[in-house]
Coordinates of C-alpha atoms and ligand atoms in Angstrom, one line a residue:
X10 CA 1.8 45.0 -3.7
X11 CA 5.6 44.4 -4.4
X12 CA 6.1 47.7 -6.3
X13 CA 7.9 49.6 -3.5
X14 CA 11.4 48.2 -4.3
X15 CA 10.5 45.3 -1.8
X16 CA 9.3 41.8 -2.4
X17 CA 6.5 40.9 0.3
X18 CA 7.6 37.3 1.5
X19 CA 5.8 34.6 3.6
X20 CA 7.8 32.3 5.6
X21 CA 4.8 29.4 5.5
X22 CA 7.3 26.7 5.3
X23 CA 8.6 27.4 8.5
X24 CA 5.6 26.6 10.0
X25 CA 6.4 23.3 10.2
X26 CA 8.8 21.1 12.5
X27 CA 12.5 22.5 12.6
X28 CA 13.3 19.2 11.2
X29 CA 11.9 20.0 7.6
X30 CA 14.6 22.7 7.5
X31 CA 18.0 24.6 8.3
X32 CA 18.0 28.1 8.5
X33 CA 20.9 29.2 6.2
X34 CA 21.7 32.3 4.6
X35 CA 23.5 32.5 1.0
X36 CA 27.0 32.4 1.1
X37 CA 28.2 36.0 -0.6
X38 CA 30.0 36.1 -3.7
X39 CA 32.6 38.3 -4.8
X40 CA 31.4 40.2 -8.0
X41 CA 28.1 39.4 -9.2
X42 CA 26.2 41.0 -12.1
X43 CA 23.0 40.2 -14.1
X44 CA 23.3 37.7 -16.6
X45 CA 19.5 37.5 -17.8
X46 CA 16.4 39.0 -15.9
X47 CA 13.1 37.6 -16.9
X48 CA 11.4 40.8 -16.5
X49 CA 8.1 39.3 -17.7
X50 CA 8.0 37.1 -15.2
X51 CA 9.1 39.7 -12.7
X52 CA 6.1 41.5 -14.0
X53 CA 3.8 38.7 -13.2
X54 CA 4.8 37.9 -9.9
X55 CA 4.6 41.7 -9.2
X56 CA 7.9 42.3 -8.2
X57 CA 9.7 45.6 -9.0
X58 CA 13.2 45.9 -8.0
X59 CA 16.1 48.3 -8.9
X60 CA 19.0 46.7 -10.7
X61 CA 21.1 47.0 -7.6
X62 CA 18.5 45.2 -5.7
X63 CA 18.1 42.4 -8.6
X64 CA 22.1 41.8 -8.2
X65 CA 21.8 42.3 -4.0
X66 CA 19.1 39.9 -3.4
X67 CA 19.5 37.2 -6.3
X68 CA 23.2 36.7 -5.7
X69 CA 22.4 36.3 -1.9
X70 CA 24.7 39.2 -1.0
X71 CA 22.1 40.8 0.7
X72 CA 18.8 39.6 2.2
X73 CA 15.5 40.7 1.4
X74 CA 13.6 42.2 4.0
X75 CA 11.1 39.8 5.9
X76 CA 12.9 36.7 4.2
X77 CA 14.3 34.0 6.5
X78 CA 16.5 31.9 3.9
X79 CA 16.5 28.2 4.5
X80 CA 17.6 25.1 3.0
X81 CA 14.9 22.3 2.6
X82 CA 15.5 18.3 4.1
X83 CA 14.4 15.6 2.3
X84 CA 15.2 12.3 1.4
X85 CA 14.4 10.4 -2.2
X86 CA 15.0 7.2 -3.9
X87 CA 17.9 8.1 -6.3
X88 CA 18.3 5.4 -9.1
X89 CA 16.3 2.9 -7.0
X90 CA 18.1 3.5 -3.7
X91 CA 17.0 5.4 -0.7
X92 CA 19.1 8.3 0.4
X93 CA 18.8 10.9 3.2
X94 CA 19.4 14.6 1.3
X95 CA 18.0 18.1 1.2
X96 CA 18.9 21.5 -0.5
X97 CA 23.0 20.9 -0.9
X98 CA 22.9 24.1 -3.1
X99 CA 19.6 25.7 -3.0
X100 CA 18.1 27.8 -0.5
X101 CA 14.3 29.4 -0.1
X102 CA 14.6 33.1 0.4
X103 CA 10.4 33.0 1.1
X104 CA 7.4 32.7 -0.6
X105 CA 5.2 35.3 -2.8
X106 CA 1.6 35.5 -2.5
X107 CA 0.0 35.7 -6.1
X108 CA -4.0 35.7 -6.1
X109 CA -4.5 32.6 -3.9
X110 CA -1.2 30.5 -4.4
X111 CA 2.1 30.8 -2.8
X112 CA 5.5 31.0 -5.1
X113 CA 8.9 29.7 -3.8
X114 CA 11.6 31.9 -4.6
X115 CA 14.7 29.8 -4.4
X116 CA 18.4 30.5 -5.5
X117 CA 20.1 27.8 -6.8
X118 CA 24.2 27.6 -6.4
X119 CA 24.2 30.0 -3.4
X120 CA 26.7 28.0 -1.6
X121 CA 27.0 25.2 1.0
X122 CA 24.2 24.1 3.5
X123 CA 24.1 21.3 6.2
X124 CA 22.8 18.8 3.4
X125 CA 25.7 19.7 0.9
X126 CA 27.5 16.5 1.7
X127 CA 30.7 16.4 -0.6
X128 CA 29.6 19.5 -2.9
X129 CA 30.6 22.8 -3.2
X130 CA 27.3 24.5 -3.1
X131 CA 27.8 26.3 -6.2
X132 CA 26.5 26.1 -9.8
X133 CA 28.0 26.7 -13.3
X134 CA 27.1 29.5 -15.6
X135 CA 26.1 27.0 -18.5
X136 CA 24.3 24.8 -16.3
X137 CA 21.8 27.5 -14.9
X138 CA 21.5 28.9 -18.4
X139 CA 20.6 25.6 -19.8
X140 CA 18.0 25.3 -16.7
X141 CA 17.0 28.7 -17.8
X142 CA 16.4 27.9 -21.3
X143 CA 14.9 24.7 -20.9
X144 CA 12.2 25.6 -18.2
X145 CA 11.3 28.5 -20.1
X146 CA 11.1 26.6 -23.2
X147 CA 8.8 24.3 -21.2
X148 CA 6.6 27.2 -19.9
X149 CA 6.1 28.1 -23.4
X150 CA 5.0 24.7 -24.4
X151 CA 2.4 25.0 -21.7
X152 CA 4.1 22.1 -19.7
X153 CA 4.0 22.7 -16.1
X154 CA 7.2 23.7 -14.9
X155 CA 9.4 25.8 -12.3
X156 CA 10.3 28.6 -13.9
X157 CA 13.7 30.8 -14.0
X158 CA 13.4 34.5 -12.8
X159 CA 16.8 35.4 -13.0
X160 CA 20.7 34.3 -13.6
X161 CA 23.4 36.5 -11.7
X162 CA 27.0 35.8 -13.1
X163 CA 29.6 35.5 -9.8
X164 CA 33.1 35.7 -11.5
X165 CA 33.9 33.1 -9.0
X166 CA 35.2 29.9 -10.2
X167 CA 33.4 26.4 -9.9
X168 CA 36.0 23.3 -10.0
X169 CA 34.3 20.8 -12.0
X170 CA 36.8 19.0 -14.2
X171 CA 38.1 21.9 -15.2
X172 CA 37.4 25.4 -13.4
X173 CA 34.1 27.0 -15.0
X174 CA 32.7 30.4 -14.2
X175 CA 30.0 30.5 -11.5
X176 CA 26.4 31.3 -11.3
X177 CA 23.2 31.6 -9.3
X178 CA 19.7 30.8 -10.6
X179 CA 16.7 32.5 -9.3
X180 CA 13.9 29.6 -9.4
X181 CA 10.4 30.1 -9.0
X182 CA 8.0 27.1 -8.1
X183 CA 4.7 26.5 -6.7
X184 CA 6.6 24.7 -3.9
X185 CA 9.5 22.2 -3.8
X186 CA 7.5 19.6 -2.1
X187 CA 8.6 16.6 -3.8
X188 CA 7.8 12.9 -3.1
X189 CA 11.0 12.7 -1.4
X190 CA 9.6 15.3 1.3
X191 CA 7.0 12.7 2.3
X192 CA 9.4 9.8 2.4
X193 CA 11.6 12.2 4.7
X194 CA 8.8 12.9 7.2
X195 CA 7.7 9.3 7.4
X196 CA 11.2 8.4 7.9
X197 CA 11.1 11.2 10.6
X198 CA 7.6 10.0 12.4
X199 CA 3.9 10.6 12.7
X200 CA 4.1 14.0 13.7
X201 CA 6.2 15.0 10.9
X202 CA 4.1 13.3 8.7
X203 CA 0.8 14.4 9.5
X204 CA 2.2 18.2 9.6
X205 CA 3.5 17.9 6.1
X206 CA 0.1 16.2 4.6
X207 CA -1.6 18.9 6.2
X208 CA 0.4 21.7 4.8
X209 CA 0.8 20.1 1.4
X210 CA -3.3 20.0 0.8
X211 CA -3.6 23.4 2.5
X212 CA -0.9 24.7 0.1
X213 CA -1.5 22.9 -3.1
X214 CA -5.0 20.9 -2.9
X215 CA -7.1 22.6 -0.4
X216 CA -10.3 21.0 -2.1
X217 CA -9.2 17.4 -0.3
X218 CA -9.1 19.4 3.2
X219 CA -12.9 17.9 4.1
X220 CA -12.3 14.6 2.1
X221 CA -13.1 11.4 4.6
X222 CA -9.5 10.1 3.7
X223 CA -7.2 12.9 2.6
X224 CA -4.1 11.0 2.7
X225 CA -5.5 8.9 0.1
X226 CA -7.1 11.5 -1.8
X227 CA -3.7 13.2 -2.1
X228 CA -2.2 10.0 -3.5
X229 CA -4.7 10.0 -6.0
X230 CA -4.3 13.6 -7.1
X231 CA -0.7 13.5 -7.3
X232 CA -0.7 10.5 -9.4
X233 CA -3.1 12.2 -11.7
X234 CA -1.0 15.3 -11.8
X235 CA 2.0 13.3 -12.5
X236 CA 0.5 11.4 -15.2
X237 CA -0.9 14.6 -17.1
X238 CA 2.6 16.1 -16.6
X239 CA 4.4 12.9 -18.4
X240 CA 2.1 12.4 -20.7
X241 CA 3.0 16.3 -21.9
X242 CA 6.9 15.3 -21.7
X243 CA 5.9 12.4 -24.4
X244 CA 4.0 15.0 -26.4
X245 CA 7.3 16.9 -26.9
X246 CA 10.0 14.5 -26.9
X247 CA 11.3 15.8 -23.3
X248 CA 13.4 13.3 -21.3
X249 CA 13.8 14.3 -17.8
X250 CA 17.0 12.2 -17.4
X251 CA 16.9 11.8 -13.4
X252 CA 13.3 11.2 -12.2
X253 CA 14.5 10.2 -9.0
X254 CA 11.4 10.7 -6.2
X255 CA 13.3 14.0 -5.1
X256 CA 12.7 15.4 -8.3
X257 CA 8.9 14.3 -8.6
X258 CA 7.3 17.6 -7.4
X259 CA 3.7 17.0 -5.4
X260 CA 2.8 20.3 -7.6
X261 CA 3.0 18.4 -10.8
X262 CA 5.8 21.0 -11.9
X263 CA 8.7 19.7 -14.0
X264 CA 11.5 20.4 -11.8
X265 CA 15.2 19.9 -12.0
X266 CA 16.7 20.5 -15.5
X267 CA 20.3 18.5 -15.1
X268 CA 20.7 16.1 -17.8
X269 CA 17.4 16.6 -19.6
X270 CA 17.1 16.7 -23.3
X271 CA 14.8 16.6 -26.2
X272 CA 14.6 13.6 -28.3
X273 CA 15.2 14.1 -32.1
X274 CA 14.6 10.9 -34.0
X275 CA 11.9 9.0 -32.5
X276 CA 13.1 6.1 -30.2
X277 CA 11.9 4.7 -27.0
X278 CA 15.3 3.9 -25.7
X279 CA 16.9 7.6 -26.3
X280 CA 19.0 8.2 -23.2
X281 CA 21.0 11.4 -22.7
X282 CA 22.0 11.4 -18.9
X283 CA 25.7 10.3 -18.6
X284 CA 25.0 8.6 -15.5
X285 CA 22.0 6.5 -16.9
X286 CA 24.1 3.8 -17.9
X287 CA 21.2 1.0 -17.5
X288 CA 18.3 3.4 -19.4
X289 CA 16.1 3.5 -16.4
X290 CA 15.1 6.9 -17.3
X291 CA 15.0 6.6 -21.0
X292 CA 12.2 8.5 -23.2
X293 CA 9.8 5.4 -23.0
X294 CA 10.6 4.4 -19.7
X295 CA 9.3 7.7 -17.9
X296 CA 5.5 6.4 -17.3
X297 CA 6.5 3.1 -15.8
X298 CA 9.5 5.2 -13.3
X299 CA 6.4 7.5 -12.5
X300 CA 4.5 4.3 -11.4
X301 CA 7.2 3.1 -9.3
X302 CA 7.7 6.9 -8.0
X303 CA 4.2 7.0 -7.2
X304 CA 4.5 3.7 -5.3
X305 CA 7.1 5.3 -3.0
X306 CA 4.5 8.3 -2.0
X307 CA 2.2 5.4 -1.3
X308 CA 4.5 4.0 0.8
X309 CA 5.5 7.1 2.8
X310 CA 1.5 8.0 3.1
X311 CA 0.5 4.3 4.3
X312 CA 0.2 5.2 8.2
X313 CA -1.9 8.1 7.5
X314 CA -4.1 6.2 4.8
X315 CA -5.7 3.7 7.4
X316 CA -4.4 2.9 10.8
X317 CA -4.2 -1.1 10.1
X318 CA -1.5 -1.4 7.9
X319 CA -3.1 -4.2 6.0
X320 CA -6.1 -1.9 4.9
X321 CA -3.8 0.8 3.9
X322 CA -2.1 -1.3 1.5
X323 CA -5.1 -2.4 0.1
X324 CA -6.3 1.3 -0.5
X325 CA -2.8 2.1 -1.8
X326 CA -2.7 -0.6 -4.4
X327 CA -6.4 -0.3 -5.5
X328 CA -5.1 3.6 -6.4
X329 CA -1.5 2.5 -8.1
X330 CA -3.5 -0.7 -10.2
X331 CA -5.7 2.0 -11.7
X332 CA -2.1 4.1 -12.9
X333 CA -1.9 1.8 -16.2
X334 CA -5.6 2.7 -17.6
X335 CA -5.5 6.4 -16.8
X336 CA -2.2 6.7 -18.5
X337 CA -2.9 4.7 -21.4
X338 CA -6.4 6.6 -21.9
X339 CA -4.4 10.4 -21.4
X340 CA -1.7 8.8 -23.7
X341 CA -4.0 7.8 -26.2
X342 CA -6.3 11.3 -26.1
X343 CA -2.6 13.1 -26.5
X344 CA -1.4 11.3 -29.6
X345 CA -4.9 11.4 -31.1
X346 CA -4.2 15.2 -31.1
X347 CA -1.1 15.1 -32.3
X348 CA -2.7 13.1 -35.4
X349 CA -5.7 15.5 -35.5
X350 CA -8.1 12.9 -34.5
X351 CA -11.0 15.0 -33.3
X352 CA -13.0 12.1 -31.9
X353 CA -12.3 8.2 -30.9
X354 CA -12.8 5.8 -33.6
X355 CA -12.2 2.3 -34.3
X356 CA -8.5 1.7 -35.6
X357 CA -6.9 5.1 -33.8
X358 CA -4.8 3.3 -31.7
X359 CA -3.5 1.1 -34.5
X360 CA -2.8 4.0 -36.4
X361 CA -1.2 5.8 -33.8
X362 CA 1.1 2.7 -32.8
X363 CA 1.8 1.8 -36.5
X364 CA 2.9 5.6 -37.3
X365 CA 5.4 5.3 -34.2
X366 CA 6.7 1.9 -35.4
X367 CA 7.4 3.1 -38.7
X368 CA 8.8 6.7 -37.0
X369 CA 11.0 4.5 -35.1
X370 CA 12.0 2.0 -38.0
X371 CA 13.3 5.2 -40.3
X372 CA 14.5 6.9 -37.2
X373 CA 12.3 10.0 -38.3
X374 CA 12.7 13.2 -36.2
X375 CA 9.8 13.4 -33.8
X376 CA 9.0 17.3 -34.0
X377 CA 9.3 17.9 -37.6
X378 CA 7.2 14.8 -38.7
X379 CA 4.4 16.2 -36.7
X380 CA 5.5 19.6 -37.8
X381 CA 5.2 18.8 -41.6
X382 CA 1.9 16.7 -41.0
X383 CA 0.2 19.6 -39.5
X384 CA 1.2 21.8 -42.1
X385 CA -0.3 19.7 -44.8
X386 CA 2.7 18.1 -45.9
X387 CA 3.9 14.7 -46.4
X388 CA 7.1 13.8 -44.3
X389 CA 7.0 10.3 -45.7
X390 CA 9.4 8.5 -48.5
X391 CA 9.1 4.9 -48.1
X392 CA 6.4 2.6 -49.3
X393 CA 5.0 1.5 -45.7
X394 CA 5.2 5.1 -44.7
X395 CA 3.0 6.3 -47.6
X396 CA 0.5 3.3 -47.1
X397 CA 0.2 4.8 -43.5
X398 CA -0.2 8.3 -44.7
X399 CA -2.8 7.5 -47.1
X400 CA -4.6 5.5 -44.3
X401 CA -4.2 8.8 -42.0
X402 CA -5.6 10.8 -45.0
X403 CA -8.8 8.9 -45.5
X404 CA -9.6 9.0 -41.5
X405 CA -9.4 12.5 -41.2
X406 CA -11.0 13.5 -44.6
X407 CA -14.5 12.8 -42.6
X408 CA -13.6 16.0 -40.4
X409 CA -13.7 19.9 -40.5
X410 CA -10.0 20.3 -42.0
X411 CA -9.3 23.9 -40.3
X412 CA -10.6 22.6 -37.0
X413 CA -8.1 19.4 -37.5
X414 CA -4.9 21.6 -38.4
X415 CA -5.5 23.9 -35.5
X416 CA -5.6 21.0 -33.1
X417 CA -2.6 19.8 -34.7
X418 CA -0.9 23.1 -34.9
X419 CA -1.6 23.5 -31.1
X420 CA -0.3 20.5 -30.1
X421 CA 2.8 19.9 -32.2
X422 CA 5.4 22.4 -31.4
X423 CA 7.4 23.8 -34.7
X424 CA 10.2 24.5 -32.3
X425 CA 11.8 22.9 -29.2
X426 CA 15.1 23.2 -27.6
X427 CA 17.4 21.0 -29.3
X428 CA 20.7 20.1 -27.5
X429 CA 23.0 21.4 -30.2
X430 CA 21.2 24.9 -30.0
X431 CA 20.9 24.9 -26.6
X432 CA 24.9 24.1 -26.3
X433 CA 25.6 27.0 -28.5
X434 CA 23.2 29.2 -26.5
X435 CA 24.8 28.9 -23.3
X436 CA 28.3 29.8 -24.8
X437 CA 27.3 33.1 -26.4
X438 CA 24.8 35.7 -24.9
X439 CA 23.6 36.8 -28.3
X440 CA 22.5 33.1 -29.4
X441 CA 21.0 32.8 -25.7
X442 CA 18.8 35.6 -26.6
X443 CA 17.6 34.6 -30.1
X444 CA 17.1 31.0 -29.0
X445 CA 14.8 32.0 -25.9
X446 CA 13.1 34.5 -28.5
X447 CA 12.3 31.5 -30.7
X448 CA 11.1 29.2 -28.0
X449 CA 8.7 31.9 -26.6
X450 CA 6.2 30.9 -29.5
X451 CA 6.7 27.2 -30.4
X452 CA 3.1 26.9 -31.7
X453 CA 3.3 30.0 -34.2
X454 CA 3.1 28.5 -37.5
X455 CA 2.8 31.6 -39.3
X456 CA 6.4 32.5 -38.5
X457 CA 8.3 29.8 -37.8
X458 CA 12.1 30.4 -37.4
X459 CA 13.6 27.7 -39.8
X460 CA 16.9 27.8 -38.6
X461 CA 16.1 26.5 -35.1
X462 CA 13.8 23.6 -36.9
X463 CA 17.1 21.3 -38.0
X464 CA 17.9 18.0 -36.4
X465 CA 21.6 18.0 -35.5
X466 CA 23.9 16.3 -38.1
X467 CA 25.1 13.7 -35.4
X468 CA 24.5 13.4 -31.9
X469 CA 26.9 10.1 -31.7
X470 CA 27.8 10.0 -28.0
X471 CA 26.1 13.1 -27.0
X472 CA 25.6 13.1 -23.4
X473 CA 24.2 15.7 -20.7
X474 CA 25.5 15.9 -17.0
X475 CA 23.6 16.6 -13.9
X476 CA 24.5 18.6 -10.6
X477 CA 27.1 20.7 -12.4
Ligands
LIG9 P1 19.9 16.9 -8.2 O1 20.3 15.8 -9.2 O2 20.1 18.3 -8.9 O3 18.2 17.1 -8.2 O4 20.5 16.9 -7.1 C1 20.8 15.9 -6.2 C2 20.9 16.4 -4.5 O5 22.3 16.6 -4.7 C3 20.3 17.3 -4.3 O6 20.2 17.2 -2.8 C4 21.3 18.5 -4.5 O7 21.0 19.6 -3.5 C5 22.2 18.0 -4.2 N1 23.7 18.8 -5.1 C6 23.7 19.0 -6.3 N2 24.9 19.5 -6.6 C7 25.4 20.1 -5.4 C8 26.4 20.8 -5.5 N3 27.4 21.2 -6.4 N4 26.7 21.1 -4.1 C9 26.0 20.6 -3.1 N5 24.7 19.7 -3.2 C10 24.6 19.6 -4.7
LIG10 MG1 16.9 17.6 -7.3

């Protein structure tokens, strides 16, 4: 239990070779105060702290007893290019054990580390509030994600294009092991690679421990987990924005809410990130980028899959060749639920694809179209849309209407954190709390907060920025 004013922390990551981390205390800040504390999450984690302790520990001004703070080393392919990276502005305080699982407690924006390169190690209040809102929204949408425990305002100014107020976010994750951590280990050598494989399996997938070929099994597992995750993103219109291999978690959680955003009108080419000028990480590209990232994980794991490289490549290729079919099946299953199709029938895939084509043609709002359909309404006006609507109605007529509607309402959120709402909320604490409250019940059709359902009046030129 952690109810005596302490958080009981483990440091299992430090059992890895020392090339995997740098011991590093957070830099102190001048005038920290709590901007927001996630009491629900604290309770879930058995964390019970006084206000002073919250400020001291989550500003980094005091070290939790048992904590051995460190920054992780990792590498990654960023926009296709390999780089050695590491936590440039994040420090892990330790791991909390909850039932059989460990959860990292990490401070983000807590000062420079040996991996900061040119960066200042800091974060702005607005960017951390954005991560808080969107990560918590994802959690309540039932999508695997890192979570946000606390935002501390520092009163230190952070220099971006202009000076902005600084903050530190406390992030909770099943771990921060990424595909990029495996790329890093492979770059370092066999000892590190073996260690990381064993550690990862023990921490995340102990059921793979006694498999004939654990590396092969891990590759398959992570591929499946990540496919499930991306399909969930596609369900709610989420665009991650910077799907580099260092932002792809082995646990299958969504991580790093930098330039991410939710799509309004349906368009596969939607991109918000200011740096993604090529559309590499557009809404519709996310599955094929994931496949590319999984290939990078496979490359890193090759020496552990088989002692002969040729054989390793063959095994890895076989796994990755299965990607498209697994993804397609999962995607169609998810889209079928959005339309309330309770069993597979001939013509269902055509129905789904025709609907998406028309939504794209008439720039229909992705969330609201499915919300209206889930509420027994008709969101359409054009002739070809009406034809499709009739087709769909006659398809679901054979099913139990209550079951159909329940499936749709559990699949199609009534509210999502739309960009313009988030922008307003991160500038005004009252708005922040109001929006957060609405985002906690996205499937509550009996109590919809209509004011949070409107699409933006215009989003011409809307851009999100990473690393801010
Ligand atoms: P991200 O895009 O947030 O995944 O960050 C990519 C890399 O840049 C990570 O290694 C970060 O730790 C690092 N980074 C981002 N912002 C900063 C900053 N302000 N200071 C130092 N490092 C940073
Ligand atoms: Mg990152």
